[in-house]
Coordinates of C-alpha atoms (C1' of nucleotides) in Angstrom, one line a residue:
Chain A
X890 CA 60.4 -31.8 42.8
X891 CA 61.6 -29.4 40.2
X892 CA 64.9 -29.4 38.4
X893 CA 67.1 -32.0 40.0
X894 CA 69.6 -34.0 38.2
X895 CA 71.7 -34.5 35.4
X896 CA 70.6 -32.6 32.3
X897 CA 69.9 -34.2 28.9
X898 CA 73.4 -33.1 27.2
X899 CA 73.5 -34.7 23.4
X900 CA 75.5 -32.4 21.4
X901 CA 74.3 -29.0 22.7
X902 CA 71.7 -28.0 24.3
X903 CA 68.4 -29.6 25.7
X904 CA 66.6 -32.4 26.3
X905 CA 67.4 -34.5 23.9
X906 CA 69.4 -38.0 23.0
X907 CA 66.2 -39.8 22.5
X908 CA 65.0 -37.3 19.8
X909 CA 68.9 -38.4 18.1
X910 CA 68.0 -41.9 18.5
X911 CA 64.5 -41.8 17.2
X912 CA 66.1 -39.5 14.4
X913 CA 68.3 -42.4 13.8
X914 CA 65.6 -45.2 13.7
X915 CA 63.4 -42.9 11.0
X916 CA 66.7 -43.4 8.9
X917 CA 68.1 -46.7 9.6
X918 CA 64.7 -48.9 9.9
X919 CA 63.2 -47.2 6.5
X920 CA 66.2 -48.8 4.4
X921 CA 66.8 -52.0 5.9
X922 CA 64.8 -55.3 7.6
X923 CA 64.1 -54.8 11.6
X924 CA 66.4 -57.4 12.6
X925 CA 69.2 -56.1 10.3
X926 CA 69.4 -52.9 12.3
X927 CA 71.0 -53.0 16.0
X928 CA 70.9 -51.2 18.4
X929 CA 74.8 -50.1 18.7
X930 CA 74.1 -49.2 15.0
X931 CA 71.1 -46.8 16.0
X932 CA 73.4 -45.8 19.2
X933 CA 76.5 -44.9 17.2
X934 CA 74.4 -42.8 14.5
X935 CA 72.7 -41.3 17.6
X936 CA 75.9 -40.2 19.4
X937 CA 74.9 -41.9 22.8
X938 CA 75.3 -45.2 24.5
X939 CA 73.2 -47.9 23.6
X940 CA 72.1 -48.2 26.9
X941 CA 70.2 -44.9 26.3
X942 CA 67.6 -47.1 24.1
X943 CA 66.5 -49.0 27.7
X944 CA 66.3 -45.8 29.3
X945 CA 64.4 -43.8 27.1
X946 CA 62.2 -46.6 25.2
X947 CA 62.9 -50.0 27.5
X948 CA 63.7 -51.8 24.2
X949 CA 64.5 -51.8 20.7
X950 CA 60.8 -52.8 19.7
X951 CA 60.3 -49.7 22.1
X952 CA 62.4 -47.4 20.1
X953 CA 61.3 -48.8 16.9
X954 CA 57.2 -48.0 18.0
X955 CA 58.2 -44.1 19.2
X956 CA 59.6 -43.7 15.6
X957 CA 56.0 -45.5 14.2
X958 CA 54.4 -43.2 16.1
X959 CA 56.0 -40.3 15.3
X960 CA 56.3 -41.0 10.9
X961 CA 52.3 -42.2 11.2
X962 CA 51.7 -39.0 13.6
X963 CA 52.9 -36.7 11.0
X964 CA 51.3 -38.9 7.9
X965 CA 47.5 -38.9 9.6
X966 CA 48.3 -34.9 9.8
X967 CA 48.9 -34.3 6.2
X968 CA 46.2 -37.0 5.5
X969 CA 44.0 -34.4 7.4
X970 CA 45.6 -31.7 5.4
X971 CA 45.5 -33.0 1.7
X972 CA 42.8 -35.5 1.7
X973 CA 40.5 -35.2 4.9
X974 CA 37.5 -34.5 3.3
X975 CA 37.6 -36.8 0.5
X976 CA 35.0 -34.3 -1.2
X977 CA 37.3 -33.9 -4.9
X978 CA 36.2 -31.6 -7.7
X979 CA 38.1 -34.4 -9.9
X980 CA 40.0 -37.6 -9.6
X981 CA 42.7 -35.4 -10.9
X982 CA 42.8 -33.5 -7.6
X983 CA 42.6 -36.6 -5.7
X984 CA 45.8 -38.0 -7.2
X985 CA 47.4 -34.4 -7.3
X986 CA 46.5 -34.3 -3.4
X987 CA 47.7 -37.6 -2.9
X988 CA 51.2 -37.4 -4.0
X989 CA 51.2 -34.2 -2.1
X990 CA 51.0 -36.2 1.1
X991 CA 53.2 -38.5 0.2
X992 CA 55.8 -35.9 -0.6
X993 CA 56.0 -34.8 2.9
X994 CA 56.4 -38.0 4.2
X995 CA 58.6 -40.1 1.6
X996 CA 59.3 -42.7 4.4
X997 CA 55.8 -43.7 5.1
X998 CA 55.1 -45.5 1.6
X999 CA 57.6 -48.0 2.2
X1000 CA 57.4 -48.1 6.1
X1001 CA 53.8 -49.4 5.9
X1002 CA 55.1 -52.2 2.8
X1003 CA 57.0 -53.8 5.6
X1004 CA 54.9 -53.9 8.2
X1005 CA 51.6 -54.4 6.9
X1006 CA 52.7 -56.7 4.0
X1007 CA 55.5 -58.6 5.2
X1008 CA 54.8 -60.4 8.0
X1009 CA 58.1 -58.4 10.0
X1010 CA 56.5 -59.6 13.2
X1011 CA 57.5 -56.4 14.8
X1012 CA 53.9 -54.1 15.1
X1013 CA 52.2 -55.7 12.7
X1014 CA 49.1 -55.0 14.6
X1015 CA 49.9 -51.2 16.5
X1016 CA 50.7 -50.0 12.6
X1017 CA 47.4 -51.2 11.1
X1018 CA 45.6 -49.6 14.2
X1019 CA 47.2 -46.8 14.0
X1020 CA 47.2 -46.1 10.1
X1021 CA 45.6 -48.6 8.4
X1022 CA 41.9 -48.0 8.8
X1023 CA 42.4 -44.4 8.8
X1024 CA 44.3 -44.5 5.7
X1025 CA 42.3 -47.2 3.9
X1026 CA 39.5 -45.2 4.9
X1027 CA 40.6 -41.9 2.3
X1028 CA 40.1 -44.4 -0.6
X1029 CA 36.9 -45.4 0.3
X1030 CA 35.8 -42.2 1.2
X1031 CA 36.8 -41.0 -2.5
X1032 CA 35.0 -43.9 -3.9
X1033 CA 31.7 -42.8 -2.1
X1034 CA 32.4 -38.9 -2.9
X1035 CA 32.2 -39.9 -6.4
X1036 CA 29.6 -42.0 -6.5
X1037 CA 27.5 -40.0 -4.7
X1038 CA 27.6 -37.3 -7.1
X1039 CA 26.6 -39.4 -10.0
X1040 CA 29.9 -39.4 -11.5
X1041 CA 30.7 -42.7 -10.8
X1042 CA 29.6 -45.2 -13.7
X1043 CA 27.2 -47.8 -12.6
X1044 CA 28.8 -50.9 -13.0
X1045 CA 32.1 -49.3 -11.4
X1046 CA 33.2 -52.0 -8.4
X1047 CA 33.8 -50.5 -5.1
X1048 CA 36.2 -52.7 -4.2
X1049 CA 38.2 -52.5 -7.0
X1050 CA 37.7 -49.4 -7.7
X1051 CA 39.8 -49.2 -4.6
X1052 CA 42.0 -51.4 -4.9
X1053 CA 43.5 -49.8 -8.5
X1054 CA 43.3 -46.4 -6.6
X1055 CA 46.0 -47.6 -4.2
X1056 CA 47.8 -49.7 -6.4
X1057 CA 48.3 -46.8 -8.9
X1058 CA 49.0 -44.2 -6.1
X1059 CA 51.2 -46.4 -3.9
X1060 CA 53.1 -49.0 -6.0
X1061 CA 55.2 -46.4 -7.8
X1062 CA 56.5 -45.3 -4.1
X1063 CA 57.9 -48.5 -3.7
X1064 CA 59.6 -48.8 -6.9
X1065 CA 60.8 -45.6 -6.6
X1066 CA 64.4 -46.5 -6.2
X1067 CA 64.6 -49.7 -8.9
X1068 CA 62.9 -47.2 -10.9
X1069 CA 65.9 -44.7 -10.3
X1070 CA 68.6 -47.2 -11.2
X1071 CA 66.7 -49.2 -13.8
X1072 CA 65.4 -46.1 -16.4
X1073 CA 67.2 -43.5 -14.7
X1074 CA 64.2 -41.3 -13.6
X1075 CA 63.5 -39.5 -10.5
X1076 CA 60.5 -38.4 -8.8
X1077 CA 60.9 -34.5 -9.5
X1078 CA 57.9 -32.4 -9.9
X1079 CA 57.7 -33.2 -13.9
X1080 CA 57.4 -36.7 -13.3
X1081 CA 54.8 -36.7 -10.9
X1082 CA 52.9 -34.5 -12.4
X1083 CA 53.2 -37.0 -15.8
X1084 CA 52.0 -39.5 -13.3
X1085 CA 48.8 -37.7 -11.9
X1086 CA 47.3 -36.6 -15.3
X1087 CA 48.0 -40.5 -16.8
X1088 CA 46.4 -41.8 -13.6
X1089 CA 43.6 -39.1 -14.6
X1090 CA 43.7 -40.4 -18.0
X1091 CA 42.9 -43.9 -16.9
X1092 CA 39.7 -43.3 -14.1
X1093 CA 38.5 -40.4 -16.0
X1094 CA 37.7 -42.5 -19.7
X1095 CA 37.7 -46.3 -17.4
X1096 CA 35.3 -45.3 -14.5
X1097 CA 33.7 -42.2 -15.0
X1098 CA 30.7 -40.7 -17.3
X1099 CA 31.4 -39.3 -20.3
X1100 CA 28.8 -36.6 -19.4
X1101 CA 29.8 -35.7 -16.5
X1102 CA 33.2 -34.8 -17.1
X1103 CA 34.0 -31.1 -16.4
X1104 CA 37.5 -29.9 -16.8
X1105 CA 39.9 -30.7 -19.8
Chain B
X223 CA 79.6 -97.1 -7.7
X224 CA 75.7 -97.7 -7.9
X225 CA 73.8 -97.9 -5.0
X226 CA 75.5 -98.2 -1.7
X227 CA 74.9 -96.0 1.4
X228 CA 71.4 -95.5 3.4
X229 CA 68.7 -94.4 1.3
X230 CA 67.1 -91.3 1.6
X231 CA 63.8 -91.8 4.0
X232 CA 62.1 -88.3 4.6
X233 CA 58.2 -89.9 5.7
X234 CA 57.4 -92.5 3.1
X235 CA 59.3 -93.3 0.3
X236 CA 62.3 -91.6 -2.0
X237 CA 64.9 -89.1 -2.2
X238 CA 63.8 -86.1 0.0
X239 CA 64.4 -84.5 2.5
X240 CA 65.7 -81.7 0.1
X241 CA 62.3 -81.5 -1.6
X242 CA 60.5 -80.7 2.2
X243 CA 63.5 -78.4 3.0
X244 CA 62.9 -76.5 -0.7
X245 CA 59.2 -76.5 0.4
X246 CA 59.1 -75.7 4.1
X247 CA 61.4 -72.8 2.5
X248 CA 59.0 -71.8 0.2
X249 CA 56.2 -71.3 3.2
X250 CA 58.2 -69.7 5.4
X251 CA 60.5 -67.0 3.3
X252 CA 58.1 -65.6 1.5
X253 CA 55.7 -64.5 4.6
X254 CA 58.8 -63.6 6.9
X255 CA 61.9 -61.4 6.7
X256 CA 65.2 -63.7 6.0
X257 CA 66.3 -63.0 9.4
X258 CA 63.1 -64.1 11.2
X259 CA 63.2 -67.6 9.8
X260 CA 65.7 -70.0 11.9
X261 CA 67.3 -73.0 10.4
X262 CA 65.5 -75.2 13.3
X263 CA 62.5 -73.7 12.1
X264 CA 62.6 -74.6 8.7
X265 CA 64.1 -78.3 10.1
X266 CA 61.3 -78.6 11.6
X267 CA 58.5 -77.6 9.6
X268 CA 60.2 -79.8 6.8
X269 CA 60.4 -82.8 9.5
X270 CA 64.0 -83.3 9.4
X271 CA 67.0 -82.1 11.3
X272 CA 68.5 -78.9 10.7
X273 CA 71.9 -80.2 9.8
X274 CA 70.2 -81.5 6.9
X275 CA 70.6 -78.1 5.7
X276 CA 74.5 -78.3 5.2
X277 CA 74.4 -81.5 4.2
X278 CA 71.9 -81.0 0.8
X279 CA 72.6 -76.9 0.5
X280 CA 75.8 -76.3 2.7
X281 CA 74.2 -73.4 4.5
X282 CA 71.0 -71.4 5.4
X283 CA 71.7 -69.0 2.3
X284 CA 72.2 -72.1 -0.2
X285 CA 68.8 -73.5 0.8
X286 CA 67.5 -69.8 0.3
X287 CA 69.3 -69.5 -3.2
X288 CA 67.9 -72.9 -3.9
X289 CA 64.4 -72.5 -3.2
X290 CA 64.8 -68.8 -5.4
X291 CA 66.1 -71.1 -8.3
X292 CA 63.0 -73.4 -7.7
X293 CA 60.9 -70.4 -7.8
X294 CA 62.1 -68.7 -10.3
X295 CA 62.9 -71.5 -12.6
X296 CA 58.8 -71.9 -12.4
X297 CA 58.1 -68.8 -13.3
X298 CA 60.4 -68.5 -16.2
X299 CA 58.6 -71.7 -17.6
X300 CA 55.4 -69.6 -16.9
X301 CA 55.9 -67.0 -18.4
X302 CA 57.5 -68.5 -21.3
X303 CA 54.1 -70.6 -21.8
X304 CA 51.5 -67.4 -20.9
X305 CA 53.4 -64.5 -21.8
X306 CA 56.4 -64.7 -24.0
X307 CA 55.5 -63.4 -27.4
X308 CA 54.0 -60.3 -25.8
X309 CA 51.8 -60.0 -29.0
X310 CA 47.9 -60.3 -27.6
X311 CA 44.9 -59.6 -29.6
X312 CA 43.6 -57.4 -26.3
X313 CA 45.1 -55.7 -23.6
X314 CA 42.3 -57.6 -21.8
X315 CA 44.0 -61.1 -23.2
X316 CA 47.3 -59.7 -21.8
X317 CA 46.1 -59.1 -17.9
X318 CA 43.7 -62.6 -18.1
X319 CA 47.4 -64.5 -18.7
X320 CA 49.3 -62.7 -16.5
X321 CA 46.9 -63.9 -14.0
X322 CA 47.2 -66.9 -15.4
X323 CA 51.0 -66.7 -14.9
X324 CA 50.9 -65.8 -11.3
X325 CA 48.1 -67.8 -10.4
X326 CA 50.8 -70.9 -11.0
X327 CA 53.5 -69.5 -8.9
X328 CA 52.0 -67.4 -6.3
X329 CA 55.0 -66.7 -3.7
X330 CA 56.6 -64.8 -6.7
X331 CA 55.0 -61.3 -6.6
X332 CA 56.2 -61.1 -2.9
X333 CA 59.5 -62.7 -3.2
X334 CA 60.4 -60.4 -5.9
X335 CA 59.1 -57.5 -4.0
X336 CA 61.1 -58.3 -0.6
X337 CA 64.2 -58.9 -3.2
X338 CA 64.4 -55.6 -5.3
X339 CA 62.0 -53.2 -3.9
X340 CA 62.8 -53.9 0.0
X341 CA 66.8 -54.5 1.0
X342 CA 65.6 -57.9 2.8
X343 CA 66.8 -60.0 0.5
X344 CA 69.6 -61.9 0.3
X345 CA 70.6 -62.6 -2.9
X346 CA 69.4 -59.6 -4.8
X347 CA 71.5 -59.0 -7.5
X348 CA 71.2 -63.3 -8.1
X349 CA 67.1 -62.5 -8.1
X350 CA 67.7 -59.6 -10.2
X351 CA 70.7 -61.8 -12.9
X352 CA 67.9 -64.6 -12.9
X353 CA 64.5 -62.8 -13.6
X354 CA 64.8 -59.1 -12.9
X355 CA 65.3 -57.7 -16.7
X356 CA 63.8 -60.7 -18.2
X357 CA 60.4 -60.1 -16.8
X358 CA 60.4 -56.5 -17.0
X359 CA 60.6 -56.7 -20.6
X360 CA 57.1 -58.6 -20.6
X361 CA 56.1 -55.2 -20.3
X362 CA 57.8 -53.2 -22.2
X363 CA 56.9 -55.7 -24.9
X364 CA 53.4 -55.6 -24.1
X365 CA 53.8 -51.4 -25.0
X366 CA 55.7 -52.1 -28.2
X367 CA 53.1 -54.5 -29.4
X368 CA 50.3 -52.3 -29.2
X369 CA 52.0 -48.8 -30.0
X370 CA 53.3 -50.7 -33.3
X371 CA 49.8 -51.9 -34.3
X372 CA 48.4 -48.6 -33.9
X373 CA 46.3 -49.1 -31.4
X374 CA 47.4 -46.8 -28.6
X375 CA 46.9 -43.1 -28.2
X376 CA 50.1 -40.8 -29.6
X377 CA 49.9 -39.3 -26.2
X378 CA 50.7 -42.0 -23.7
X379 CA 54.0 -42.4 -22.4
X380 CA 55.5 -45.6 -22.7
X381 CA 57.4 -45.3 -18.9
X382 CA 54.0 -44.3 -17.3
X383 CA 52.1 -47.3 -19.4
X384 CA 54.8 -50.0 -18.2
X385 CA 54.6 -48.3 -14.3
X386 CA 50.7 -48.5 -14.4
X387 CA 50.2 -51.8 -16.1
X388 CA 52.8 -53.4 -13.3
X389 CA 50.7 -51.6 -10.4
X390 CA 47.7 -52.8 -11.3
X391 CA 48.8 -56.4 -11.8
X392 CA 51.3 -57.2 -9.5
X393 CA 50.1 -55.0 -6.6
X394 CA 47.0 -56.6 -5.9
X395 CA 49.3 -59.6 -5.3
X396 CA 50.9 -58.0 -2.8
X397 CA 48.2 -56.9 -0.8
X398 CA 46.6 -60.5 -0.9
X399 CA 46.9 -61.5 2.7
X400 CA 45.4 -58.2 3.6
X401 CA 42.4 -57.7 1.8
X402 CA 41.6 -61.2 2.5
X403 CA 41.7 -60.5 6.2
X404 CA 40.6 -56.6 5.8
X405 CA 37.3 -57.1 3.1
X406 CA 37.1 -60.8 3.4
X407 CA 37.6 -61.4 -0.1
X408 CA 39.6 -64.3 -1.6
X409 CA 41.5 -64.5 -4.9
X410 CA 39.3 -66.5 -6.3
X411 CA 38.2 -67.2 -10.0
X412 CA 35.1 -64.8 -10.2
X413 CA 37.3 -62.2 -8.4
X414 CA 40.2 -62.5 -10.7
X415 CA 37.8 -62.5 -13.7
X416 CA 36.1 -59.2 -12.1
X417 CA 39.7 -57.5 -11.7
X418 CA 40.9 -58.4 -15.0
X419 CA 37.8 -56.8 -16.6
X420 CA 38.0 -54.1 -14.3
X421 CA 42.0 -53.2 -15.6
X422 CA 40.4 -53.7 -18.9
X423 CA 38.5 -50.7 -18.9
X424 CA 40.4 -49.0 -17.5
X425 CA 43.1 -49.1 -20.0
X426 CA 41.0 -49.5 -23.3
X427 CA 39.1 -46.2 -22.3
X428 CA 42.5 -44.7 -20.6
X429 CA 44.7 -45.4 -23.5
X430 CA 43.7 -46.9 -26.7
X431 CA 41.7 -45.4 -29.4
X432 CA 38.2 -45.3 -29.8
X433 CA 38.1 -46.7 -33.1
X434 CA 40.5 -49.5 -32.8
X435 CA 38.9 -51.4 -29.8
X436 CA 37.4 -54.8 -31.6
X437 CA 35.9 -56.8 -28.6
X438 CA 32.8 -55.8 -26.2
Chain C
dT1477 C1' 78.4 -28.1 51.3
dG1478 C1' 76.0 -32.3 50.9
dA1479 C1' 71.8 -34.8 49.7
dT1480 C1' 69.1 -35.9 45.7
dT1481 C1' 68.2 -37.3 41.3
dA1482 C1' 68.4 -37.4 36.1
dA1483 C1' 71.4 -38.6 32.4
dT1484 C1' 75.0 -41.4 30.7
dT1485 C1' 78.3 -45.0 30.2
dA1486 C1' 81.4 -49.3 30.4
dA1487 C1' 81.1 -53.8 31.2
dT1488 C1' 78.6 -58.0 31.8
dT1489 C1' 75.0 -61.5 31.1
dC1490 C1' 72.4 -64.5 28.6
dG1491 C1' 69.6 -66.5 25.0
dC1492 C1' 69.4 -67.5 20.3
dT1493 C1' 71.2 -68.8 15.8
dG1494 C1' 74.1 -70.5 12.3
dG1495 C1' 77.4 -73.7 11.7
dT1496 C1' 80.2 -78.0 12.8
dT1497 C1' 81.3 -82.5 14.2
dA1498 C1' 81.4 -87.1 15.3
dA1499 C1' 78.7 -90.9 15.8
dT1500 C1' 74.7 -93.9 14.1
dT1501 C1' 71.7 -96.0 10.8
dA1502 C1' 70.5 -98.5 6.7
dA1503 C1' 71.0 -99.6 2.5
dT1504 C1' 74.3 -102.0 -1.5
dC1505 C1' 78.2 -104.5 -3.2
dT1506 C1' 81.7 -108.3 -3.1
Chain D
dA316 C1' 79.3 -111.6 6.7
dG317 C1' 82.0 -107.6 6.2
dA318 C1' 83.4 -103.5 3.8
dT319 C1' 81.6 -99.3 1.9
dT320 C1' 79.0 -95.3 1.7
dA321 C1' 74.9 -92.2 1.7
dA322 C1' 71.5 -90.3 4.9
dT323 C1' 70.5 -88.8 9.3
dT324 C1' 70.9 -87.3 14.0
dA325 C1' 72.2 -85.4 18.8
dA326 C1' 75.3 -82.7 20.8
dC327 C1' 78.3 -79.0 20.8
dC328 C1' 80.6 -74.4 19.8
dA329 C1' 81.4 -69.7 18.7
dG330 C1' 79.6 -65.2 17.9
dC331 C1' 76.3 -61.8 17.9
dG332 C1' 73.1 -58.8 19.8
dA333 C1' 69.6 -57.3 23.1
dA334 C1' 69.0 -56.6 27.6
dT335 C1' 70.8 -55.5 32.1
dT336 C1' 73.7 -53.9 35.8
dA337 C1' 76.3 -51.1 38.6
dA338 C1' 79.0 -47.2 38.7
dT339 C1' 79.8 -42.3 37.3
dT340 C1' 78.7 -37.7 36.0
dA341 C1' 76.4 -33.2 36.5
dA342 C1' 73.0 -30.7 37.5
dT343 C1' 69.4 -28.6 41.5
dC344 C1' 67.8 -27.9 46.0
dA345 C1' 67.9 -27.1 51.0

DNA sequence: TGATTAATTAATTCGCTGGTTAATTAATCT
DNA sequence: AGATTAATTAACCAGCGAATTAATTAATCA
């Protein structure tokens, strides 16, 4: 019970055609709807018979969950990595963090549109227990960070608070591309950081205390 | 060449069983992908049968095309009535009608997301032809209007004003159904009142002056 | 060398979906 | 009443795509 058997032979070396295929799903299911991606598509891109998808994942909704697992994996470790703590000197850090994250995982903004938004019907339900508390969780951990240390005005909503967090940190993700073609921007380093110190702009004067305001 | 042939008889009385088709379309496009809604479901949920489809819209994608036109044509009226001059005595006047403009057609946010953000649509350059540019301009009108009267800051950029001011008031439209379910809050009128004031103050502090703020 | 087993493929099955058709119903007009 | 025509339906068809199968390849072990 050791080495028997054929061995994995994609391309070169080792073990793997399903690390080609779920390589092929990170690309294929991030641009286009579920059902608009098959699986000879996702085969072909792989290099391997479509067969392979029963063998390694028994189905497409199989193959489509390893690559979930996989994008969201990496996401809750740079989650750890940039905003774990949710303990911020500023709001400013929190954004600059923020994009940070998102940076090293460009797919995940609009990967978590689709399933948690539109109703794909795919994993609605393994996604949002995977990521969604966890990542819901960062906002509302910033929210108490800041409120705890008296920054926070008083008449600041929590919910709200968190709901224009994400919608100012998020939403430009998604229109990152009609963004590109419509006014010709990109996301470069500039940009963003335009983006972080507005977003500052806007909590630092619209939620926080004059007073206690301590850089800039 | 009057009257002749059967009468339409969808349930009680006149012409439609286009109108159910147009509105069983409404329902189920905007909360699935294309793909993921069947002609025999729509039939169905519209009470008809689904060769009623070719007969009043020749094919799945006409009805689609159809209902956008429906859709659309609403909004266009809407924000004709709520939102054309772009010229608002506040910036709090211009987030209380844009509610007030989606509040009247509430599939739109999400329809227009799953056409020109996400590559589900079907007919996305027809969405974008029809309403893309025109409503983007809302915003950059909105910018205009108060950067000529003087009353924002020299140092706001006029691409970061537009992206922020369409975060905060179409993404909370998006993530309806899930803060509903998640927080347990409906869009309701002390809600909307509450988020409109929150934006408010967000952007008066963020990026007007001090001196030229007139209400509250 | 021959048994064993993992990896891989070509070919096939089968359910679903959009589309089509031909027949039926129910009204109006002459 | 009989012709005409719009509205509606049941039944059917072709095509696609996911899933499955049975066979083949290539390695290891004894």
């Amino acid at each position: 019970m050791t080495n028997k058997g054929r061995p994995a032979q994609n391309g070169k070396n080792a073990d793997d055609a399903r690390a080609a295929l779920i390589g092929a799903a990170r690309k294929k299911f991030v641009s286009k709807a579920y059902d608009k991606v098959s699986i000879r598509e996702l085969a072909q891109l792989a290099g391997v018979n479509s067969a392979m998808i029963k063998y390694y994942f028994e189905s497409k909704e199989g193959l489509y969950k390893a690559m979930v697992t996989e994008v969201t994996g990496q996401v809750i470790e740079n989650i750890k990595l940039h905003l774990s703590s949710g303990k911020f000197d500023s709001i400013e850090e929190f954004f600059r963090s923020f994009v940070e994250m998102i940076k090293e995982s460009p797919e995940f903004p609009l990967l978590m549109l689709k399933e948690m938004v539109l109703n794909q019907g795919v994993c609605r339900e393994y996604f949002i227990e995977r990521i969604g508390f966890k990542h819901m969780k960062v906002f509302d951990q910033v929210y108490h960070h800041f409120k705890d240390s008296g920054k926070l005005r008083a008449d600041v909503d929590p919910l709200l608070f968190r709901m224009s967090l994400m919608s100012l940190t998020l939403h430009p993700w998604y229109m990152r591309e009609l963004i590109g073609t419509m006014e010709g921007v990109q996301y470069d380093e500039a940009f963003l950081e335009k983006m972080i110190k507005h977003n500052t702009q806007l909590f630092q004067h619209g939620c926080f205390n004059e007073e206690g305001k301590n850089d800039q």
